[in-house]
CSV table of C-alpha atoms and ligand atoms in Angstrom, one decimal:
chain,number,residue,atom,x,y,z
A,1,UNK,CA,287.8,97.8,51.8
A,2,UNK,CA,285.0,96.5,54.8
A,3,UNK,CA,282.8,99.6,55.4
A,4,UNK,CA,283.4,101.5,58.4
A,5,UNK,CA,282.6,104.0,60.7
A,6,UNK,CA,284.9,105.9,63.0
A,7,UNK,CA,284.5,108.9,65.5
A,8,UNK,CA,287.5,109.6,66.7
A,9,UNK,CA,290.0,111.9,65.4
A,10,UNK,CA,293.3,110.1,66.3
A,11,UNK,CA,292.2,106.8,64.6
A,12,UNK,CA,290.4,108.3,61.7
A,13,UNK,CA,294.3,110.3,61.2
A,14,UNK,CA,295.9,107.0,61.7
A,15,UNK,CA,293.8,105.1,58.5
A,16,UNK,CA,294.4,108.4,56.6
A,17,UNK,CA,298.1,107.6,56.9
A,18,UNK,CA,297.5,104.2,55.6
A,19,UNK,CA,294.9,104.6,52.9
A,20,UNK,CA,298.3,107.2,51.7
A,21,UNK,CA,301.1,104.7,52.4
A,22,UNK,CA,299.2,102.3,50.6
A,23,UNK,CA,299.1,104.9,47.9
A,24,UNK,CA,295.1,105.3,47.7
A,25,UNK,CA,293.1,107.7,46.2
A,26,UNK,CA,291.2,108.9,48.5
A,27,UNK,CA,288.1,111.3,48.2
A,28,UNK,CA,286.5,113.0,51.5
A,29,UNK,CA,282.4,114.3,51.1
A,30,UNK,CA,282.8,117.1,54.7
A,31,UNK,CA,278.8,117.5,55.5
A,32,UNK,CA,276.4,117.9,58.2
A,33,UNK,CA,273.9,114.9,57.8
A,34,UNK,CA,270.9,114.6,57.4
A,35,UNK,CA,272.0,114.3,53.7
A,36,UNK,CA,269.4,115.0,50.3
A,37,UNK,CA,270.6,114.4,46.4
A,38,UNK,CA,272.5,117.1,46.9
A,39,UNK,CA,275.5,115.6,49.3
A,40,UNK,CA,273.9,112.1,47.4
A,41,UNK,CA,275.7,114.0,43.8
A,42,UNK,CA,279.0,114.7,45.7
A,43,UNK,CA,279.4,111.4,47.1
A,44,UNK,CA,278.5,109.6,43.0
A,45,UNK,CA,281.1,111.9,41.8
A,46,UNK,CA,283.7,111.2,44.6
A,47,UNK,CA,282.8,107.4,44.0
A,48,UNK,CA,283.8,108.4,40.4
A,49,UNK,CA,287.0,109.7,40.8
A,50,UNK,CA,288.8,108.1,43.4
A,51,UNK,CA,289.6,104.9,45.1
A,52,UNK,CA,288.4,105.4,48.8
A,53,UNK,CA,285.4,107.7,49.3
A,54,UNK,CA,285.0,109.3,53.1
A,55,UNK,CA,282.0,110.6,54.2
A,56,UNK,CA,281.9,112.9,57.1
A,57,UNK,CA,279.4,113.8,59.4
A,58,UNK,CA,279.8,116.9,61.7
A,59,UNK,CA,277.5,119.9,62.8
A,60,UNK,CA,280.5,121.9,63.4
A,61,UNK,CA,279.3,124.5,66.3
A,62,UNK,CA,282.1,126.8,65.4
A,63,UNK,CA,280.2,127.9,61.6
A,64,UNK,CA,277.3,128.7,64.0
A,65,UNK,CA,276.2,132.1,65.5
A,66,UNK,CA,274.6,132.3,68.5
A,67,UNK,CA,271.2,133.2,67.6
A,68,UNK,CA,271.8,130.5,65.2
A,69,UNK,CA,269.9,126.4,64.7
A,70,UNK,CA,273.0,124.2,65.9
A,71,UNK,CA,270.6,123.1,68.5
A,72,UNK,CA,267.7,122.1,66.1
A,73,UNK,CA,269.8,121.5,62.9
A,74,UNK,CA,268.1,118.1,61.7
A,75,UNK,CA,270.0,115.1,62.0
A,76,UNK,CA,269.6,111.4,61.3
A,77,UNK,CA,272.4,109.3,61.2
A,78,UNK,CA,271.5,105.9,61.0
A,79,UNK,CA,269.2,107.5,57.5
A,80,UNK,CA,272.3,109.0,56.6
A,81,UNK,CA,274.5,106.3,56.5
A,82,UNK,CA,271.9,103.9,55.1
A,83,UNK,CA,272.1,106.4,51.8
A,84,UNK,CA,275.9,107.2,52.1
A,85,UNK,CA,276.0,103.3,51.8
A,86,UNK,CA,273.5,103.2,48.8
A,87,UNK,CA,276.4,105.1,46.9
A,88,UNK,CA,279.4,102.6,48.3
A,89,UNK,CA,281.1,104.8,50.2
A,90,UNK,CA,283.6,102.9,52.2
A,91,UNK,CA,283.8,104.6,55.2
A,92,UNK,CA,282.2,107.3,57.6
A,93,UNK,CA,283.9,110.1,59.9
A,94,UNK,CA,281.1,110.7,62.2
A,95,UNK,CA,282.8,112.7,65.3
A,96,UNK,CA,281.7,114.4,68.3
A,97,UNK,CA,281.6,118.4,69.5
A,98,UNK,CA,284.5,117.4,72.4
A,99,UNK,CA,286.4,115.1,70.3
A,100,UNK,CA,287.0,117.9,67.7
A,101,UNK,CA,287.3,121.4,69.6
A,102,UNK,CA,288.9,119.8,73.3
A,103,UNK,CA,288.8,122.3,76.2
A,104,UNK,CA,291.7,124.5,75.4
A,105,UNK,CA,291.0,124.7,71.5
A,106,UNK,CA,291.8,128.6,70.0
A,107,UNK,CA,293.3,128.1,66.7
A,108,UNK,CA,290.9,129.2,64.1
A,109,UNK,CA,291.7,130.0,59.8
A,110,UNK,CA,290.7,133.1,58.1
A,111,UNK,CA,289.8,133.8,54.9
A,112,UNK,CA,290.5,137.6,55.1
A,113,UNK,CA,288.7,139.3,51.5
A,114,UNK,CA,286.4,136.9,50.2
A,115,UNK,CA,285.2,136.0,53.4
A,116,UNK,CA,283.4,139.2,54.1
A,117,UNK,CA,281.0,139.8,51.9
A,118,UNK,CA,277.4,138.5,51.6
A,119,UNK,CA,277.0,135.1,53.9
A,120,UNK,CA,280.4,136.2,55.5
A,121,UNK,CA,278.9,140.2,56.5
A,122,UNK,CA,275.5,138.2,57.5
A,123,UNK,CA,277.1,135.2,59.6
A,124,UNK,CA,280.2,136.7,61.4
A,125,UNK,CA,282.2,133.9,62.0
A,126,UNK,CA,280.8,131.9,60.0
A,127,UNK,CA,284.1,131.6,57.4
A,128,UNK,CA,286.5,131.3,60.4
A,129,UNK,CA,284.5,127.9,61.2
A,130,UNK,CA,283.7,126.7,57.9
A,131,UNK,CA,287.5,127.0,57.0
A,132,UNK,CA,288.6,125.5,60.2
A,133,UNK,CA,286.5,122.2,60.2
A,134,UNK,CA,287.5,121.7,56.5
A,135,UNK,CA,291.3,121.8,57.0
A,136,UNK,CA,291.1,119.6,60.6
A,137,UNK,CA,289.2,116.8,58.2
A,138,UNK,CA,291.8,117.4,54.9
A,139,UNK,CA,294.3,116.9,57.8
A,140,UNK,CA,292.8,114.1,59.8
A,141,UNK,CA,291.5,111.8,56.6
A,142,UNK,CA,294.5,112.7,54.8
A,143,UNK,CA,292.6,112.9,51.1
A,144,UNK,CA,293.1,113.5,48.0
A,145,UNK,CA,290.6,115.1,46.8
A,146,UNK,CA,287.4,116.6,48.0
A,147,UNK,CA,284.1,117.4,47.0
A,148,UNK,CA,281.8,120.2,47.7
A,149,UNK,CA,278.5,121.9,46.2
A,150,UNK,CA,277.9,124.9,44.1
A,151,UNK,CA,275.0,125.6,46.4
A,152,UNK,CA,277.2,127.2,48.9
A,153,UNK,CA,279.4,129.1,46.1
A,154,UNK,CA,281.3,131.3,48.1
A,155,UNK,CA,282.3,128.7,50.5
A,156,UNK,CA,283.7,126.5,47.8
A,157,UNK,CA,285.2,130.3,46.5
A,158,UNK,CA,287.0,130.1,50.5
A,159,UNK,CA,287.7,126.6,50.3
A,160,UNK,CA,289.4,127.3,47.0
A,161,UNK,CA,291.2,130.1,47.9
A,162,UNK,CA,292.2,127.8,51.7
A,163,UNK,CA,293.9,125.6,49.4
A,164,UNK,CA,296.1,127.5,47.4
A,165,UNK,CA,296.9,130.0,50.3
A,166,UNK,CA,298.0,127.1,52.8
A,167,UNK,CA,299.7,124.9,50.3
A,168,UNK,CA,296.7,121.9,51.7
A,169,UNK,CA,297.6,119.7,48.7
A,170,UNK,CA,293.9,118.8,48.2
A,171,UNK,CA,292.4,118.9,45.3
A,172,UNK,CA,288.8,120.7,45.0
A,173,UNK,CA,286.5,119.6,42.7
A,174,UNK,CA,283.1,121.8,42.8
A,175,UNK,CA,279.4,120.2,41.6
A,176,UNK,CA,276.7,121.5,40.6
A,177,UNK,CA,273.9,122.4,42.2
A,178,UNK,CA,270.8,119.7,42.8
A,179,UNK,CA,267.4,121.0,42.7
A,180,UNK,CA,264.0,119.7,43.7
A,181,UNK,CA,261.4,119.2,40.7
A,182,UNK,CA,259.7,122.8,40.6
A,183,UNK,CA,263.4,124.5,41.4
A,184,UNK,CA,263.9,124.4,44.8
A,185,UNK,CA,267.6,124.1,45.5
A,186,UNK,CA,268.2,121.3,47.7
A,187,UNK,CA,269.0,121.9,51.9
A,188,UNK,CA,268.7,119.9,55.5
A,189,UNK,CA,267.4,123.5,56.5
A,190,UNK,CA,264.1,122.7,54.0
A,191,UNK,CA,262.8,120.3,56.6
A,192,UNK,CA,261.9,123.1,58.5
A,193,UNK,CA,259.2,124.5,56.1
A,194,UNK,CA,255.7,123.9,56.8
A,195,UNK,CA,253.8,123.1,53.4
A,196,UNK,CA,252.8,126.7,53.0
A,197,UNK,CA,256.3,127.8,53.4
A,198,UNK,CA,257.8,125.3,51.3
A,199,UNK,CA,255.2,126.8,48.6
A,200,UNK,CA,256.8,131.2,48.7
A,201,UNK,CA,260.5,129.5,48.9
A,202,UNK,CA,260.2,128.4,45.5
A,203,UNK,CA,260.4,132.4,44.7
A,204,UNK,CA,264.5,132.2,45.3
A,205,UNK,CA,264.4,129.9,42.7
A,206,UNK,CA,261.8,131.7,40.2
A,207,UNK,CA,264.3,135.2,41.1
A,208,UNK,CA,267.1,133.6,40.0
A,209,UNK,CA,265.8,131.9,37.2
A,210,UNK,CA,263.7,135.8,37.0
A,211,UNK,CA,267.2,137.6,36.7
A,212,UNK,CA,269.1,134.9,33.8
A,213,UNK,CA,266.2,135.3,31.9
A,214,UNK,CA,266.3,139.0,31.8
A,215,UNK,CA,270.2,138.6,31.4
A,216,UNK,CA,270.0,136.3,28.5
A,217,UNK,CA,267.5,138.6,26.3
A,218,UNK,CA,270.3,142.0,27.3
A,219,UNK,CA,270.4,143.6,30.5
A,220,UNK,CA,273.7,143.8,32.0
A,221,UNK,CA,272.7,146.7,34.8
A,222,UNK,CA,273.6,145.0,37.7
A,223,UNK,CA,270.8,146.8,39.7
A,224,UNK,CA,268.0,146.1,37.4
A,225,UNK,CA,268.8,142.6,37.2
A,226,UNK,CA,268.7,142.6,41.2
A,227,UNK,CA,265.6,144.5,40.9
A,228,UNK,CA,264.3,142.3,38.4
A,229,UNK,CA,265.0,138.8,41.3
A,230,UNK,CA,264.3,141.3,44.1
A,231,UNK,CA,260.1,141.9,43.4
A,232,UNK,CA,259.6,138.1,42.9
A,233,UNK,CA,260.8,137.7,46.1
A,234,UNK,CA,259.7,140.3,48.1
A,235,UNK,CA,256.5,139.5,46.6
A,236,UNK,CA,256.0,136.3,49.3
A,237,UNK,CA,254.8,137.7,52.6
A,238,UNK,CA,256.6,135.4,54.3
A,239,UNK,CA,259.8,136.5,53.0
A,240,UNK,CA,262.7,139.1,54.2
A,241,UNK,CA,265.7,138.5,52.2
A,242,UNK,CA,269.2,139.1,53.9
A,243,UNK,CA,270.3,139.6,51.0
A,244,UNK,CA,270.4,139.3,47.1
A,245,UNK,CA,273.5,140.6,45.0
A,246,UNK,CA,275.3,140.0,42.0
A,247,UNK,CA,278.6,140.1,42.3
A,248,UNK,CA,282.1,139.4,40.5
A,249,UNK,CA,282.1,135.5,40.7
A,250,UNK,CA,285.8,135.1,41.2
A,251,UNK,CA,287.0,137.4,44.0
A,252,UNK,CA,282.8,138.3,45.0
A,253,UNK,CA,283.7,142.2,44.5
A,254,UNK,CA,281.4,144.2,43.7
A,255,UNK,CA,280.1,145.1,40.3
A,256,UNK,CA,277.7,147.6,38.5
A,257,UNK,CA,277.8,146.0,34.7
A,258,UNK,CA,277.7,142.2,33.9
A,259,UNK,CA,281.0,142.6,31.7
A,260,UNK,CA,282.6,138.8,32.6
A,261,UNK,CA,281.3,135.9,34.0
A,262,UNK,CA,278.7,136.9,37.9
A,263,UNK,CA,277.1,135.5,40.3
A,264,UNK,CA,273.6,136.0,41.9
A,265,UNK,CA,274.1,135.0,44.9
A,266,UNK,CA,271.3,135.2,47.6
A,267,UNK,CA,270.0,134.7,50.9
A,268,UNK,CA,266.5,135.1,52.1
A,269,UNK,CA,264.9,134.2,55.7
A,270,UNK,CA,261.5,131.9,55.0
A,271,UNK,CA,259.9,132.6,58.1
A,272,UNK,CA,262.5,131.2,60.5
A,273,UNK,CA,264.4,129.7,57.8
A,274,UNK,CA,266.9,130.9,56.3
A,275,UNK,CA,267.6,129.5,52.7
A,276,UNK,CA,270.7,130.4,50.2
A,277,UNK,CA,270.8,129.9,46.5
A,278,UNK,CA,272.8,131.5,43.6
A,279,UNK,CA,272.9,131.5,39.6
A,280,UNK,CA,276.0,132.0,37.6
A,281,UNK,CA,275.7,134.4,34.5
A,282,UNK,CA,278.4,134.3,32.1
A,283,UNK,CA,278.3,137.0,29.5
B,301,AMP,P1,275.7,120.4,54.8
B,301,AMP,O1,275.7,119.3,55.2
B,301,AMP,O2,274.6,121.6,54.0
B,301,AMP,O3,277.2,121.4,54.9
B,301,AMP,O4,277.0,120.6,52.7
B,301,AMP,C1,277.1,119.7,52.8
B,301,AMP,C2,277.4,119.7,51.1
B,301,AMP,O5,276.8,119.5,50.3
B,301,AMP,C3,278.2,121.0,50.5
B,301,AMP,O6,279.6,121.0,50.3
B,301,AMP,C4,277.2,121.9,50.0
B,301,AMP,O7,277.7,122.9,48.9
B,301,AMP,C5,276.3,120.1,49.6
B,301,AMP,N1,275.9,120.5,48.8
B,301,AMP,C6,273.8,120.8,49.8
B,301,AMP,N2,273.4,121.0,49.3
B,301,AMP,C7,273.6,120.9,48.3
B,301,AMP,C8,273.0,121.2,46.3
B,301,AMP,N3,271.4,121.2,47.1
B,301,AMP,N4,273.2,120.4,45.6
B,301,AMP,C9,274.7,120.0,45.1
B,301,AMP,N5,275.3,120.7,46.9
B,301,AMP,C10,275.0,120.7,48.1
């Protein structure tokens, strides 16, 4: 298949239907662009499992709050397409916001309980924006399978539930977090960090690692594990914890003791930059 860039949602839909009709297994990798190795690992996993790989690049306005970084979110479409083509993608879908949300758009997809805590509580409306755009991207691409990163743990849980509850019929594959050599989870937003903030941001993964070490040594008390991670993070002058919680990994319900798979999830401002990370603890 010759590499192709599509910007018009109607063309994308028509192309997706053709691919389906031809019996091709189609994978989609939704992103907001400014690609790093985390995104590329999703593309490589997609390439290994499908006949046709579609990368979508769309900085989705409906998942940003009014005081968030939509306007300054980093963009580099040419660089992204070069990197993605290096991973062997077949098609890039890069719509603009006006095409995805024409005037009068007023239908949103809401996942309830799973989308309430953590990022859902701190970013009201965020997961409705995510669930809506992902539903649209599934409809437009007609993909059989979609790849998402475990870096956005709650997002992955929300999307799995969305697909199940609305019978979307798309297989969802979660891909492990890709980190910098020193442990910082890769993120497009890392580009916002100054050199000093970049050093302080290491406390996120270090805090999670400290909690995991305590867990491995037998600690099961949630408050104690959270305090272990929190102390490391709070020691950084530029850090402000937005949330740091250890919850049941399936339903994201609160826990007192880790007696089943659990996820320690955090969002921390380093200066003005909000970063997220997580680690699953399995008894
Ligand atoms: P974004 O462009 O930030 O919306 O991310 C697009 C996809 O890439 C999402 O499924 C993310 O979970 C995934 N992703 C982002 N960063 C990483 C990472 N460090 N490791 C693995 N997946 C990631």
